[in-house]
mmCIF file of C-alpha atoms in Angstrom:
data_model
loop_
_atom_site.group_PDB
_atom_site.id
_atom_site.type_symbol
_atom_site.label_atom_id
_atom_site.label_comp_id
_atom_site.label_asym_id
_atom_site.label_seq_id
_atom_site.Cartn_x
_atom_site.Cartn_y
_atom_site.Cartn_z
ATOM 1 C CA UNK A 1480 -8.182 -0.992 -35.351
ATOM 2 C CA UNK A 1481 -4.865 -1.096 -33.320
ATOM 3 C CA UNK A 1482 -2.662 -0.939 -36.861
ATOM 4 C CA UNK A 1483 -4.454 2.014 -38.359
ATOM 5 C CA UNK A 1484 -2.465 5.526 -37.856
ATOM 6 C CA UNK A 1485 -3.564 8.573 -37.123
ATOM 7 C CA UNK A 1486 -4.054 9.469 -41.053
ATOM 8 C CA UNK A 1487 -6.913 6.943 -41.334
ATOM 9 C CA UNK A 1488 -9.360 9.039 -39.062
ATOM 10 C CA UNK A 1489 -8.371 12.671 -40.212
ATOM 11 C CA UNK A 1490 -11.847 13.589 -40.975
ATOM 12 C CA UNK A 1491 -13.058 12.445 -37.304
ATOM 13 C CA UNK A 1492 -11.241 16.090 -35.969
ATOM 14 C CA UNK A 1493 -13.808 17.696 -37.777
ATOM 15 C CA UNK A 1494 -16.690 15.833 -35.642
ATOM 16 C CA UNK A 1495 -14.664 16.068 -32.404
ATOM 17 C CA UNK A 1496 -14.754 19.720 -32.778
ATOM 18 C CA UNK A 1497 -17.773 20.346 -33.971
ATOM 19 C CA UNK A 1498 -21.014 18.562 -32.869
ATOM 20 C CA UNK A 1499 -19.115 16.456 -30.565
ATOM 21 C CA UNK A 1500 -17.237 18.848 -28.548
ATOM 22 C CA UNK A 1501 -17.650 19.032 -24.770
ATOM 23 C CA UNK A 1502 -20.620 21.846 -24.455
ATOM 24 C CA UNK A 1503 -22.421 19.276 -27.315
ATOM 25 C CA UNK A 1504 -21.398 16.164 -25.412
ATOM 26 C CA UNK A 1505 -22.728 17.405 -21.974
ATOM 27 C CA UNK A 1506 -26.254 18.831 -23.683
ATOM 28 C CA UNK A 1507 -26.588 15.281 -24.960
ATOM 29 C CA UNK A 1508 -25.689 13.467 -21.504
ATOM 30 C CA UNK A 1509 -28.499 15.893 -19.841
ATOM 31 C CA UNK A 1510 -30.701 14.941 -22.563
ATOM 32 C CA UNK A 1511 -30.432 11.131 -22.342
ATOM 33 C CA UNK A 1512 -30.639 11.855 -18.369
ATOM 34 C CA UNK A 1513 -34.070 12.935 -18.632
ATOM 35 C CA UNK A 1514 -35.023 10.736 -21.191
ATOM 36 C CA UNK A 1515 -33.739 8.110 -18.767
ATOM 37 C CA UNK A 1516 -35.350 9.888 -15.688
ATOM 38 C CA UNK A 1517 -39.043 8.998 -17.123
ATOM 39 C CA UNK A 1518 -38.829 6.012 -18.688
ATOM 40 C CA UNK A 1519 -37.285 4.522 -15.727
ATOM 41 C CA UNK A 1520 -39.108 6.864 -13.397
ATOM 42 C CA UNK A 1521 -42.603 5.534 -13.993
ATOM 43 C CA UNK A 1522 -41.768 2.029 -13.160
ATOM 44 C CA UNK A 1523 -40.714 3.383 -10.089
ATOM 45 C CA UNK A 1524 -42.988 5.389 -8.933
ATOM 46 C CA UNK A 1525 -45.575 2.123 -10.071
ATOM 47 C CA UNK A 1526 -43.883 -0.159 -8.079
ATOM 48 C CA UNK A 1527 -43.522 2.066 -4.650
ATOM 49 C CA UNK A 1528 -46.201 4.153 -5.004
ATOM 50 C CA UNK A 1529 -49.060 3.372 -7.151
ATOM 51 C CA UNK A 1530 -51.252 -0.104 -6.792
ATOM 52 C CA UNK A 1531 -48.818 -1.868 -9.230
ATOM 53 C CA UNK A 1532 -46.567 -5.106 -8.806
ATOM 54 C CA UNK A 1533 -44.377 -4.371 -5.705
ATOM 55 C CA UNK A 1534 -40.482 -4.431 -5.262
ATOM 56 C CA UNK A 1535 -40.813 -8.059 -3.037
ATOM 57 C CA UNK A 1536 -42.938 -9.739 -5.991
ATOM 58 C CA UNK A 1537 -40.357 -8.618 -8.448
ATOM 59 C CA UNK A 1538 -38.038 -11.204 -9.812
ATOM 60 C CA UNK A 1539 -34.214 -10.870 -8.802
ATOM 61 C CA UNK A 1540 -33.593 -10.755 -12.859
ATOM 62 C CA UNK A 1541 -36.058 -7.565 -12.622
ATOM 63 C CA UNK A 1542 -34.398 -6.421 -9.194
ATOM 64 C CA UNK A 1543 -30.946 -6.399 -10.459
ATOM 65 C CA UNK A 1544 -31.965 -4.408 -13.806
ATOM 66 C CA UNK A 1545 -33.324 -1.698 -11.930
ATOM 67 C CA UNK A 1546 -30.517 -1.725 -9.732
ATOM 68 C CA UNK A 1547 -28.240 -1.130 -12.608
ATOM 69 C CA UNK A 1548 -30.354 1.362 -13.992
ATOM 70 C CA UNK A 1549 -30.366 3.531 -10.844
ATOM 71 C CA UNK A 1550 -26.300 2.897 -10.407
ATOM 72 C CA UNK A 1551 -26.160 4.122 -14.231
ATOM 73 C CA UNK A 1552 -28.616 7.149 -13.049
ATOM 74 C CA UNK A 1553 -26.398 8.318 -10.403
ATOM 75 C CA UNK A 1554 -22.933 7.999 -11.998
ATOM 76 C CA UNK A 1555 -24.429 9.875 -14.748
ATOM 77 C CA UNK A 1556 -25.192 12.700 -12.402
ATOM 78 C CA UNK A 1557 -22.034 12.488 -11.369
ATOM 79 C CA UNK A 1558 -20.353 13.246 -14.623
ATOM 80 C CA UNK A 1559 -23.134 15.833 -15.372
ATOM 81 C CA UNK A 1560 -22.160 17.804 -12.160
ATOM 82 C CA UNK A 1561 -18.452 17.544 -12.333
ATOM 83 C CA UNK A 1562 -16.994 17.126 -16.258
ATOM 84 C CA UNK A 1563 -18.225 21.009 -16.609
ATOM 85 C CA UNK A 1564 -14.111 22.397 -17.444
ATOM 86 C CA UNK A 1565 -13.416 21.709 -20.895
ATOM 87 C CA UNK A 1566 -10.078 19.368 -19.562
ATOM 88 C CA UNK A 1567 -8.781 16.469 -21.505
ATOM 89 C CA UNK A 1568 -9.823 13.927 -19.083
ATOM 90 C CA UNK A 1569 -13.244 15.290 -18.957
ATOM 91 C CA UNK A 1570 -13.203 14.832 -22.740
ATOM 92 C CA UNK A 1571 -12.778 11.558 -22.136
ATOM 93 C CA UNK A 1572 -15.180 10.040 -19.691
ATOM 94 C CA UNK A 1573 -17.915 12.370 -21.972
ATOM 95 C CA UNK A 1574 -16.998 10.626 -24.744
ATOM 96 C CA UNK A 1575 -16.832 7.144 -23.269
ATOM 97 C CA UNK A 1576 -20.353 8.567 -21.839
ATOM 98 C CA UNK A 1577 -21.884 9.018 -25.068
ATOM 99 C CA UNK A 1578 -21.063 5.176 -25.861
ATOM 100 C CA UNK A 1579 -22.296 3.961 -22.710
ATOM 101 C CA UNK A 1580 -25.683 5.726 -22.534
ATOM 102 C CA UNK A 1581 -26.295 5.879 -26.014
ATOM 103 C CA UNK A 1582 -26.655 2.101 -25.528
ATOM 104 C CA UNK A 1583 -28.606 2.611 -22.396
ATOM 105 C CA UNK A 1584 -30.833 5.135 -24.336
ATOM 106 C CA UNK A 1585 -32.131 2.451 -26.792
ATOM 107 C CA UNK A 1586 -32.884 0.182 -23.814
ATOM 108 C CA UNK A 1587 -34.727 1.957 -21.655
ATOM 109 C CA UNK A 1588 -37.597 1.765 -23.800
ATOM 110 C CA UNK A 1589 -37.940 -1.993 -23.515
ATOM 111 C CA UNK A 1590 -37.579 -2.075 -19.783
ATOM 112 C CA UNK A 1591 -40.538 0.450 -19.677
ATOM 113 C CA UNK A 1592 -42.335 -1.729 -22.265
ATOM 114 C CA UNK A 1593 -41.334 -4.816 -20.022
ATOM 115 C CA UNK A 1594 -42.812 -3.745 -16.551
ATOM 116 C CA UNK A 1595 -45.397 -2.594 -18.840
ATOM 117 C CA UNK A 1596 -46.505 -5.824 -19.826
ATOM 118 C CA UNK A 1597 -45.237 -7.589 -15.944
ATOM 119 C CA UNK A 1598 -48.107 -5.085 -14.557
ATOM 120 C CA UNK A 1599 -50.677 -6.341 -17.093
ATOM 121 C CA UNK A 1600 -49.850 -9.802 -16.633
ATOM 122 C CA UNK A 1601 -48.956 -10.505 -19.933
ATOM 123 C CA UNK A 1602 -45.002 -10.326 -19.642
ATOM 124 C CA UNK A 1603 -44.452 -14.218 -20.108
ATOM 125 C CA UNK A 1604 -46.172 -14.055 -23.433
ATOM 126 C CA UNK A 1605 -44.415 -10.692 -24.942
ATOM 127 C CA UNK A 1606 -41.426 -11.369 -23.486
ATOM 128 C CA UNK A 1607 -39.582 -13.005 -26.397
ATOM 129 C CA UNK A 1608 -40.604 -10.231 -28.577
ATOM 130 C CA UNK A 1609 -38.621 -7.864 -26.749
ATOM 131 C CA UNK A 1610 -35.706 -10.318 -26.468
ATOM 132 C CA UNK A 1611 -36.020 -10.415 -30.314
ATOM 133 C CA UNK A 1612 -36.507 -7.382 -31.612
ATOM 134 C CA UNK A 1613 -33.416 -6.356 -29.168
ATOM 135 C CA UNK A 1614 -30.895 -9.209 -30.574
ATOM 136 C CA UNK A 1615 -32.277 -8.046 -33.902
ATOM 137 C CA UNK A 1616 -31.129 -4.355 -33.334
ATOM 138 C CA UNK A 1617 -27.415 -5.195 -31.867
ATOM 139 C CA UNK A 1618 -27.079 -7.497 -34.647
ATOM 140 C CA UNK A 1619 -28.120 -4.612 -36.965
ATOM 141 C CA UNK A 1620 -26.132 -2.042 -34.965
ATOM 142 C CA UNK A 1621 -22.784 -5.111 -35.634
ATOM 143 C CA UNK A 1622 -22.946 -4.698 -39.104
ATOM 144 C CA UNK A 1623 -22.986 -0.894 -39.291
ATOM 145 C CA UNK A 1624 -20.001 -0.554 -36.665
ATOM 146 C CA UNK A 1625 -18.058 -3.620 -39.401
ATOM 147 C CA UNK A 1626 -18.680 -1.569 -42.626
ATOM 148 C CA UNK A 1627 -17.552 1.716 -40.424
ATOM 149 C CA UNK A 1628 -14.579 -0.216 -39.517
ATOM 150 C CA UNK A 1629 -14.170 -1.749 -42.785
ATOM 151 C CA UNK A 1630 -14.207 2.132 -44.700
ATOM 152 C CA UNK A 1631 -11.846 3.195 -42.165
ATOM 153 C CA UNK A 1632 -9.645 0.490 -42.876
ATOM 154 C CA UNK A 1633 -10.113 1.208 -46.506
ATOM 155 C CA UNK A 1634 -8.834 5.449 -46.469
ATOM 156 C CA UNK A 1635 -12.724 6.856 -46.487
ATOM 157 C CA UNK A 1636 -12.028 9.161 -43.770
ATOM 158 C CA UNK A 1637 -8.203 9.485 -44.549
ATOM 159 C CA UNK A 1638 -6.840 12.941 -45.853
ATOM 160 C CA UNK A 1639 -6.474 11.020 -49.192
ATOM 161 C CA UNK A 1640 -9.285 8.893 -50.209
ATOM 162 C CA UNK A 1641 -9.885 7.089 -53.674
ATOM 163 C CA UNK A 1642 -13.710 8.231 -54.030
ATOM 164 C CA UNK A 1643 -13.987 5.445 -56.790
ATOM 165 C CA UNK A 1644 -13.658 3.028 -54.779
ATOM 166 C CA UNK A 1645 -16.479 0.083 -55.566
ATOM 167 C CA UNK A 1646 -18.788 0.444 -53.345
ATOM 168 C CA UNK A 1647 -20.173 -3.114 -51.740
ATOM 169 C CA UNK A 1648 -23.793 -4.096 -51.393
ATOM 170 C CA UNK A 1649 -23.837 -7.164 -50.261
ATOM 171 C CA UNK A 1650 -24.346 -5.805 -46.592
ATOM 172 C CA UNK A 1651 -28.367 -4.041 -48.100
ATOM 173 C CA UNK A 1652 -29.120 -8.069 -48.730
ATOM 174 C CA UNK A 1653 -28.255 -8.586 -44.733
ATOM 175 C CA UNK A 1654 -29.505 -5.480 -43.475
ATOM 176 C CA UNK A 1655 -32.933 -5.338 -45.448
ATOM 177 C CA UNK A 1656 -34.126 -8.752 -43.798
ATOM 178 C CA UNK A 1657 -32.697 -8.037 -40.050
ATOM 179 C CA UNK A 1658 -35.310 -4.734 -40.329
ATOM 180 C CA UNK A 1659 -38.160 -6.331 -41.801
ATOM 181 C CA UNK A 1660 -38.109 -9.074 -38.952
ATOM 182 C CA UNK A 1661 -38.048 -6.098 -36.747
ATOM 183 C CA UNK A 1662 -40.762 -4.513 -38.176
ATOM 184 C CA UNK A 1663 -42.790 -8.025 -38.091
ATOM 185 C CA UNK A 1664 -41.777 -9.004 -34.507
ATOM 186 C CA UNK A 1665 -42.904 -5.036 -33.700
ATOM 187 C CA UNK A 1666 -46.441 -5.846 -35.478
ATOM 188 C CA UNK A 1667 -46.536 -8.976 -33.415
ATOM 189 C CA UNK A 1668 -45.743 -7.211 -30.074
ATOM 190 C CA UNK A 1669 -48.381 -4.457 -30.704
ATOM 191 C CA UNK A 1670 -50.916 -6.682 -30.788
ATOM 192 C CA UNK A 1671 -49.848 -8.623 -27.464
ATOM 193 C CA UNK A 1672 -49.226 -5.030 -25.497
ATOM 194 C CA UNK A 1673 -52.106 -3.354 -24.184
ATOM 195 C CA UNK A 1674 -53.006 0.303 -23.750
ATOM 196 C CA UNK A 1675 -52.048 2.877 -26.961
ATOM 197 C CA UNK A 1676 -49.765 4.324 -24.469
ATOM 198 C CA UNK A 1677 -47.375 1.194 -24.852
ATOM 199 C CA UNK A 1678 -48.016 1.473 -28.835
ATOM 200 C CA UNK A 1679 -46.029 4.677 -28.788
ATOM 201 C CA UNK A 1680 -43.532 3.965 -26.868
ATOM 202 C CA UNK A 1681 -42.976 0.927 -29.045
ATOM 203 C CA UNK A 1682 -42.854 2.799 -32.333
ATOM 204 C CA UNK A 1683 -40.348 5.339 -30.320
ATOM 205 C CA UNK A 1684 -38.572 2.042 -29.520
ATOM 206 C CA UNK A 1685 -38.390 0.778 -32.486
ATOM 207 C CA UNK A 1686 -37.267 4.224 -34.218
ATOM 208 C CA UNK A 1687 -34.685 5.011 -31.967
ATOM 209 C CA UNK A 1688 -32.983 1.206 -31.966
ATOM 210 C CA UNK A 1689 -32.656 2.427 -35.907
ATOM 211 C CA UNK A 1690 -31.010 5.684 -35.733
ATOM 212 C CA UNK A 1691 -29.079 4.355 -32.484
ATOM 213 C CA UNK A 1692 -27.472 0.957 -34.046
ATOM 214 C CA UNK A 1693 -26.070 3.663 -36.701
ATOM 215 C CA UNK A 1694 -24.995 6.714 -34.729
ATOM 216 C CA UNK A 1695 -23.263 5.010 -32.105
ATOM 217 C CA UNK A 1696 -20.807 3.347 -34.245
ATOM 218 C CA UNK A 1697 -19.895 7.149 -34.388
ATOM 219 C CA UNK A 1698 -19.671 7.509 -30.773
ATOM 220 C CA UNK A 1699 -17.199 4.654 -30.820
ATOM 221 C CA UNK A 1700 -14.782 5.368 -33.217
ATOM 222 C CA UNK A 1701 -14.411 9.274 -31.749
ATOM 223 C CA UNK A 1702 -13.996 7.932 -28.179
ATOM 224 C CA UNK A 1703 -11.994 5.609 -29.826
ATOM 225 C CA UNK A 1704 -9.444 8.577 -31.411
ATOM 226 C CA UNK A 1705 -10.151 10.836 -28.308
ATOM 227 C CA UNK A 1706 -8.494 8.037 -25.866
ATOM 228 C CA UNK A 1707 -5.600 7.242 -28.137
ATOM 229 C CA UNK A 1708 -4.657 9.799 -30.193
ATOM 230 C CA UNK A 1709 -3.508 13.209 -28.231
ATOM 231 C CA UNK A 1710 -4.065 15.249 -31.504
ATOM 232 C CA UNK A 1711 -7.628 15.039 -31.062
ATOM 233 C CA UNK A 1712 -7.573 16.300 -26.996
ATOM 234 C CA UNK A 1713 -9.252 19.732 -26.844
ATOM 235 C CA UNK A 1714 -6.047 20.835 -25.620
ATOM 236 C CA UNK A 1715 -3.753 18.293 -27.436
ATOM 237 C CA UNK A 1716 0.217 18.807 -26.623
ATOM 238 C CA UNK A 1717 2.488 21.008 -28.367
ATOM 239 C CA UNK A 1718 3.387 19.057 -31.948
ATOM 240 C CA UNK A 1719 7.282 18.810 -31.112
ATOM 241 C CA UNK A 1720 7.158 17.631 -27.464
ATOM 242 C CA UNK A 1721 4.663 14.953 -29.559
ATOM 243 C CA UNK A 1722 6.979 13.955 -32.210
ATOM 244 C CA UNK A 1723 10.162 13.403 -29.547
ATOM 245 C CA UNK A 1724 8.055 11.101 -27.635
ATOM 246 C CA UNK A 1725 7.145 9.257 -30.200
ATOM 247 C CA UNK A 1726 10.828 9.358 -31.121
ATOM 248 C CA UNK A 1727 11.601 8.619 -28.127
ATOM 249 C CA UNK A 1728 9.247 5.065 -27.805
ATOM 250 C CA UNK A 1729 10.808 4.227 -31.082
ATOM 251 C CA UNK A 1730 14.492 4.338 -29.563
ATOM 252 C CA UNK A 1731 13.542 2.318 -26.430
ATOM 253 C CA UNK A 1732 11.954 -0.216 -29.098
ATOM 254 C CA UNK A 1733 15.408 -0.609 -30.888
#
């Protein structure tokens, strides 16, 4: 995307200062923190508190993912508490927060699912299921963020855009077997996990790795605009002082 201009993402302002402005980006960061807060929570509290598997039988795989998860808990605190002023730098790090823990969001779920089945005893035998269905979605969630890429590079969301443009289909024949594998491996999983408990956070899984793999290609390419083009900044510089720079780069250049 480094050779597209500014032009090709005209219709992105539009997001950036609508659902995605600051007030919208911190109400989703507190959402995704509480989300977070449970689903990582109740492992917790299982392995320190309840008569679960403790932290010293844990593997150091297991170890370092909750590790990570609590270091992701904290610095998301962090941004929660301070990137309140609507500044351009706090537009930033929200935006590059929506990429991060949108990911984390569609995660968590499998972790829970994970110690879920470790507790039981069943882990080694669900285990590739989760690895699965996972690859599965980020594989899925490749293909959106190409044909995004791919209509951007083409003028869709350009202030001029040929509408009749042929539309390709050839991605439906790759997309339509990636989700019924999902939807088989999930079948597959349901009947290895015990409890109905586990069930629903499966389905919830399952549903959010959907809308996710889609709606983060989003969060990318408006983080994307936000951190290079200074039009889109909540308080973007005056449009002269913006043109003489970019005069002025061009005269160093020569």
């Amino acid at each position: 995307m480094n050779r597209l201009d500014e032009k090709y993402f005209a219709d992105f302002k539009g997001i950036t200062e609508g659902r995605l402005d600051n007030d919208r980006m911190l109400v989703f960061n507190i959402g995704t923190f509480l989300y977070s807060c449970v689903l990582i929570g109740i492992p917790i509290l299982a392995i320190f508190f309840w008569n679960s598997v403790g932290w010293n039988q844990l593997s150091p795989f297991w170890q370092g993912l909750f590790y990570c998860e609590g270091v992701l808990l904290v610095l998301q605190l962090f941004i929660l508490l301070v990137c309140h002023r609507e500044t351009n730098l706090n537009q930033k790090i929200l935006s590059l927060s929506m990429v991060i823990y949108g990911y984390k969001m569609t995660i968590d779920p499998f972790v829970f699912l994970g110690f879920s089945a470790l507790d039981v005893g069943v882990y080694e035998d669900v285990k590739i299921y989760l690895l699965v269905i996972l690859l599965l979605g980020l594989l899925l969630h490749c293909i959106f963020l190409y044909i995004w890429i791919r209509n951007i590079k083409k003028g869709k969301y350009a202030l001029h855009y040929n509408k009749e443009t042929k539309k390709s289909r050839g991605m439906k024949y790759v997309i339509i077997p990636i989700i019924f594998a999902m939807v088989t491996f999930s079948i597959l999983l349901i009947r290895q996990l015990p409890g109905s408990e586990t069930t629903i956070i499966l389905i919830v899984a399952i549903v959010l790795l959907f809308v996710i793999a889609y709606a983060i290609c989003e969060f990318i390419i408006v983080a994307y605009c936000v951190l290079r083009f200074p039009s889109f900044s909540i308080n973007p510089p005056p449009k002269q002082q913006y043109v003489k720079k970019k005069k002025r780069r061009k005269k160093k250049r020569r």
